[in-house]
Amino acid sequence: MTGSPPSSRISGNAEAQVRRVAVMPCAALAPVLHLRHGPAGVALSGAATARLGHRPTPPDTALGLHGGWDWDGRTLTAEVDALGYFSLFYYSKGSEIAVSASILQLLALGADAEPDPVALAVFHRIGHFLGEDTPFRHIKVLPPAGRLVWRDGVASVSGNLPIPREAGLSRSQAVEAFIEVPRAAIRRFLADWDGPVVLPLSGGRDSRHILLEMLHQGRKPDMAATFHQGGQILDREVQAARALTERGGVRHGLLGHPRRRLRDALRAMLLTQFCADEHAQMMPMHDYLSGTPGVAALDGIGGDILTNPDDSAADFFDRARQGDYDGIARRLVAGHGSVISRPGHPGGAGAIHSPDLEEAAIARIAEAIRAFDAAPDPYQAFWFWNRTRREIAFVSTGILGPAARVGCPFLSPEFVELGLSLPFAVTRDQRLHDDAIARAYPAFADIPYAEGFRNPPLPRLRWARMANLLDGLRVAAMAQPDRPIGAMRQLLSRQPLHRKPADIYRLHDHFVTTMTADEARRLIALEDRLRSKAPKGERVVTDVLGA
């Protein structure tokens, strides 16, 4: 690498330099290790040992996602949890190796920032990366059950991606299993954690299931929190969440202050290591937890894809059984493009940022789905091991990262195996999770999910809109200080994509294609500055109702 900080040449045991980090609120706090093998020995800089995330003993992905590394003076060993849902990145080129949970930290050390064109073309078309890819050719993420070993300048990486056989369960048996397996995982978490619990609560199935099971086990969360940016005008997500908490006697906090859109989008992009086009909407939860020390959070990640809520799933299942993986890939790309594009531009971000790589991206996506041909539902397995692992997992490790502990009941080994082994006939109607929740908690079965409520109209004239625009211009200039006027003009101009994705993909493309060690250090400082200035804890809460 070039631009590395001064390093010590060592042989034998490394100095006892250990970083134990339970949370990853920003790149500035992320440990990093860089090793270079040469004739005089190994040059080391950074933390020789790091423990990241939440690693219970014995390891249990329901109780925490984790990663870390150890350098003993001769051998570097780095590992992640069995699912690979904790993103631990490594840079390997020549006789060098570097590891960190922050891509920016690797780049700041001088890692080769050459972009990976096909990986980026995939990102432009479906909003996340596949397998172990990142935006940069020489930076990868460890695979599920990933283990990296580096000695004498040579690195090897191993992992395990299990594909369970189809289980012979009836619909009724599957419903019962979808009650009992999460029940056991939540029981383990509550037995392991006796401190306060904050439950992010939406109007959907996964967080509702966790809340009702906590009530069933006699352990109310200290607060259920719902993010919402409409002030006291409650949208349908909040209405559904509040109906549950009122009946359950649970304290419900509303994170309802208007947010600064571009500021949150930029922070989320940096927090997710340039690997996701989502999560800006969840920054209120991140800021609330950042100012609420000592609490645990329970995340419903995995519950949805393991119970088949996808309207395209039946078509994709049939296509997979015909071997039409190219057709699935094209439909995925078209679907994502239609969501983020304005009328008249169905091509999404790919048509703007990587138009010449359409077929290469399609082939890469089709290949990634085909890898799960032996699974009971190849599309479901692809989604779980790719989008959920490579994009949604940043909610657990990044958005909720400031929590003292983050539990993921639907990522318990038993539940993952159950969900991925179910016959598609059992999940085809998309009501498996609904039926399990209704059977387990009949006293709440009459409360609709978010889609059963109606969003009230918002006032046309809102000061928050003007304040948002002014802040967006300021943030655009901070993000691209080399061309602040042009950045502000782009923010104001009409784009082929809807405003939010247009800004995200434009900034993403700019950062990746112009990345240097100096730029990485600037972005680390910028992220830290934006984080420190954000309101936190109770300052994010607009309303609390209940016990």
XYZ file of C-alpha atoms in Angstrom, residues 255-522:
268
model
C -39.069 9.094 16.311
C -40.948 11.641 14.276
C -38.812 14.742 13.768
C -38.411 15.782 10.122
C -35.062 14.585 8.806
C -32.499 16.065 6.426
C -32.725 13.716 3.448
C -29.314 14.100 1.781
C -27.509 14.218 5.122
C -29.063 10.904 6.159
C -28.415 9.366 2.728
C -24.737 10.309 2.887
C -24.354 9.030 6.452
C -26.080 5.752 5.558
C -23.850 5.270 2.502
C -20.721 5.678 4.610
C -22.129 3.561 7.449
C -22.849 0.712 5.014
C -19.380 0.882 3.419
C -20.666 1.851 -0.070
C -22.422 -1.541 -0.209
C -26.125 -0.590 0.015
C -28.534 1.888 -1.557
C -30.904 1.789 1.424
C -31.163 2.551 5.155
C -31.183 6.366 5.100
C -34.759 6.161 6.382
C -33.524 4.300 9.472
C -30.983 6.873 10.630
C -33.399 8.174 13.317
C -33.144 4.760 15.003
C -29.359 4.875 14.766
C -29.267 8.312 16.380
C -31.717 7.309 19.100
C -29.591 4.312 20.074
C -26.407 6.398 19.860
C -27.732 8.527 22.697
C -29.267 5.705 24.738
C -26.364 3.748 26.231
C -26.668 0.323 27.810
C -29.720 -0.920 25.907
C -30.111 -3.986 23.719
C -32.096 -4.099 20.490
C -33.870 -7.001 18.796
C -33.862 -7.024 15.004
C -36.349 -8.957 12.871
C -33.864 -9.493 10.021
C -34.418 -12.700 8.063
C -38.011 -13.304 9.076
C -39.449 -11.971 5.840
C -37.367 -13.778 3.218
C -37.529 -17.045 5.184
C -41.346 -16.912 5.046
C -41.728 -15.818 1.387
C -43.389 -12.389 1.299
C -42.242 -11.721 -2.279
C -44.896 -11.210 -4.953
C -42.448 -12.430 -7.616
C -41.468 -15.581 -5.750
C -43.898 -17.938 -7.509
C -42.817 -16.826 -10.975
C -39.141 -17.043 -9.989
C -39.618 -20.505 -8.478
C -41.183 -21.757 -11.693
C -38.406 -20.168 -13.773
C -35.730 -21.735 -11.547
C -37.236 -25.181 -12.033
C -36.999 -24.573 -15.792
C -33.372 -23.425 -15.445
C -34.273 -19.914 -16.613
C -31.876 -18.037 -14.334
C -31.232 -15.430 -16.992
C -34.964 -14.646 -16.989
C -34.995 -14.247 -13.190
C -31.996 -11.904 -13.368
C -33.647 -9.749 -16.031
C -36.873 -9.503 -14.060
C -34.965 -8.548 -10.901
C -33.167 -5.781 -12.763
C -36.350 -4.518 -14.395
C -38.187 -4.529 -11.070
C -35.522 -2.565 -9.229
C -35.209 -0.130 -12.126
C -38.960 0.557 -12.180
C -38.964 1.331 -8.447
C -36.182 3.923 -8.534
C -36.892 5.466 -11.973
C -39.152 8.337 -12.922
C -41.777 7.678 -15.621
C -40.159 7.315 -19.010
C -36.876 5.969 -17.662
C -37.234 2.272 -16.812
C -33.487 1.603 -16.955
C -32.651 2.449 -13.349
C -29.145 3.525 -12.317
C -27.440 1.042 -14.636
C -28.537 2.923 -17.754
C -26.870 6.029 -16.314
C -23.713 4.811 -14.580
C -22.777 1.559 -16.366
C -24.791 1.370 -19.616
C -22.235 -0.785 -21.448
C -22.249 -3.531 -18.795
C -25.895 -4.585 -18.898
C -25.254 -8.099 -20.190
C -22.234 -8.643 -17.936
C -24.343 -7.673 -14.924
C -27.214 -9.946 -15.981
C -24.806 -12.860 -16.420
C -23.268 -12.230 -12.982
C -26.698 -12.142 -11.277
C -27.911 -15.256 -13.122
C -24.752 -17.121 -12.098
C -25.271 -16.138 -8.453
C -28.859 -17.472 -8.488
C -27.864 -20.661 -10.324
C -25.450 -21.439 -7.452
C -28.545 -22.391 -5.411
C -30.083 -24.688 -8.013
C -30.156 -27.563 -5.497
C -32.048 -25.538 -2.857
C -35.779 -26.156 -2.297
C -36.336 -22.561 -3.491
C -33.292 -21.211 -5.372
C -34.527 -17.621 -5.490
C -35.206 -17.545 -1.738
C -31.736 -18.949 -0.975
C -30.119 -16.439 -3.344
C -31.979 -13.563 -1.687
C -31.083 -14.701 1.845
C -27.367 -15.200 1.116
C -27.029 -12.095 -1.031
C -29.425 -9.179 -0.526
C -30.297 -9.984 3.102
C -26.685 -10.774 3.976
C -24.979 -8.048 1.918
C -27.470 -5.180 2.365
C -30.080 -5.737 5.060
C -27.501 -7.047 7.567
C -26.121 -3.514 7.863
C -29.251 -2.744 9.902
C -28.084 -5.147 12.617
C -24.399 -4.240 12.514
C -24.596 -0.570 11.480
C -27.967 1.088 12.061
C -28.516 -0.713 15.372
C -24.769 -0.913 16.019
C -24.724 1.626 18.875
C -26.826 -0.742 21.004
C -24.988 -2.659 23.721
C -26.306 -5.912 22.215
C -28.239 -6.712 19.030
C -30.185 -9.964 18.913
C -31.497 -11.508 15.685
C -33.999 -14.268 16.575
C -34.781 -15.175 12.955
C -31.080 -15.765 12.292
C -30.871 -18.598 14.784
C -29.281 -21.634 13.090
C -32.476 -23.646 13.616
C -34.736 -21.012 12.061
C -32.456 -20.420 9.071
C -32.327 -24.146 8.328
C -36.094 -24.404 8.782
C -36.912 -21.501 6.471
C -34.498 -22.522 3.723
C -35.642 -26.157 3.752
C -39.407 -25.641 3.467
C -41.165 -26.928 0.346
C -42.271 -24.028 -1.816
C -45.811 -25.399 -1.744
C -45.891 -24.531 1.979
C -44.872 -20.894 1.463
C -46.371 -20.137 -1.959
C -49.454 -18.301 -0.644
C -47.253 -15.845 1.369
C -49.387 -16.307 4.489
C -47.211 -18.671 6.499
C -45.930 -15.983 8.870
C -49.373 -14.398 9.212
C -50.863 -17.764 10.155
C -48.116 -18.495 12.684
C -48.562 -15.129 14.416
C -52.365 -15.454 14.473
C -52.189 -18.985 15.925
C -49.602 -18.089 18.579
C -51.151 -14.785 19.721
C -54.914 -14.861 19.099
C -55.566 -11.892 21.396
C -53.872 -9.627 18.818
C -55.057 -11.331 15.631
C -57.651 -8.646 14.840
C -55.073 -5.817 14.628
C -54.216 -5.248 10.959
C -50.699 -4.902 9.620
C -49.648 -1.561 8.141
C -51.421 -2.238 4.841
C -54.710 -2.371 6.757
C -54.392 1.285 7.800
C -54.480 4.468 5.728
C -51.881 7.209 5.488
C -53.354 10.615 6.359
C -52.577 13.500 3.983
C -49.638 15.729 4.851
C -49.889 19.543 4.608
C -48.701 20.902 1.283
C -46.860 23.811 2.850
C -44.205 22.591 5.265
C -41.232 24.553 6.501
C -39.366 21.248 6.778
C -39.240 21.038 2.979
C -37.391 24.336 2.657
C -35.077 23.502 5.555
C -34.397 20.125 3.920
C -33.491 21.766 0.604
C -31.140 24.275 2.206
C -29.423 21.569 4.217
C -29.174 19.404 1.101
C -27.304 22.154 -0.734
C -24.871 22.464 2.158
C -24.297 18.716 2.385
C -23.850 18.423 -1.395
C -21.054 20.990 -1.193
C -19.450 19.176 1.755
C -19.622 15.843 -0.066
C -17.915 17.217 -3.183
C -15.754 20.153 -2.055
C -13.780 20.048 -5.321
C -16.906 21.128 -7.236
C -19.433 22.537 -4.738
C -21.386 24.646 -7.238
C -21.778 21.753 -9.661
C -22.850 19.447 -6.831
C -25.520 21.906 -5.723
C -26.759 22.333 -9.289
C -27.094 18.580 -9.675
C -29.107 18.446 -6.479
C -31.571 20.965 -7.885
C -31.802 19.557 -11.413
C -34.390 17.017 -12.501
C -32.900 13.528 -12.814
C -34.059 10.341 -14.609
C -34.259 8.663 -11.198
C -36.405 9.709 -8.272
C -34.644 12.263 -6.112
C -33.369 9.994 -3.322
C -31.867 7.210 -5.495
C -30.543 9.825 -7.941
C -28.526 11.438 -5.146
C -27.373 8.107 -3.688
C -26.118 6.647 -6.966
C -24.542 9.924 -8.087
C -22.581 10.320 -4.861
C -21.694 6.633 -4.829
C -20.328 6.815 -8.367
C -18.353 9.963 -7.567
C -16.777 8.558 -4.414
C -15.841 5.207 -5.945
C -14.381 6.525 -9.193
C -12.349 9.299 -7.540
C -11.258 7.394 -4.420
C -7.769 7.951 -3.000
C -6.240 7.487 0.446
C -6.627 11.217 1.097
C -10.267 11.125 0.003
C -10.943 8.157 2.286
C -9.451 10.042 5.231
C -11.581 13.074 4.355
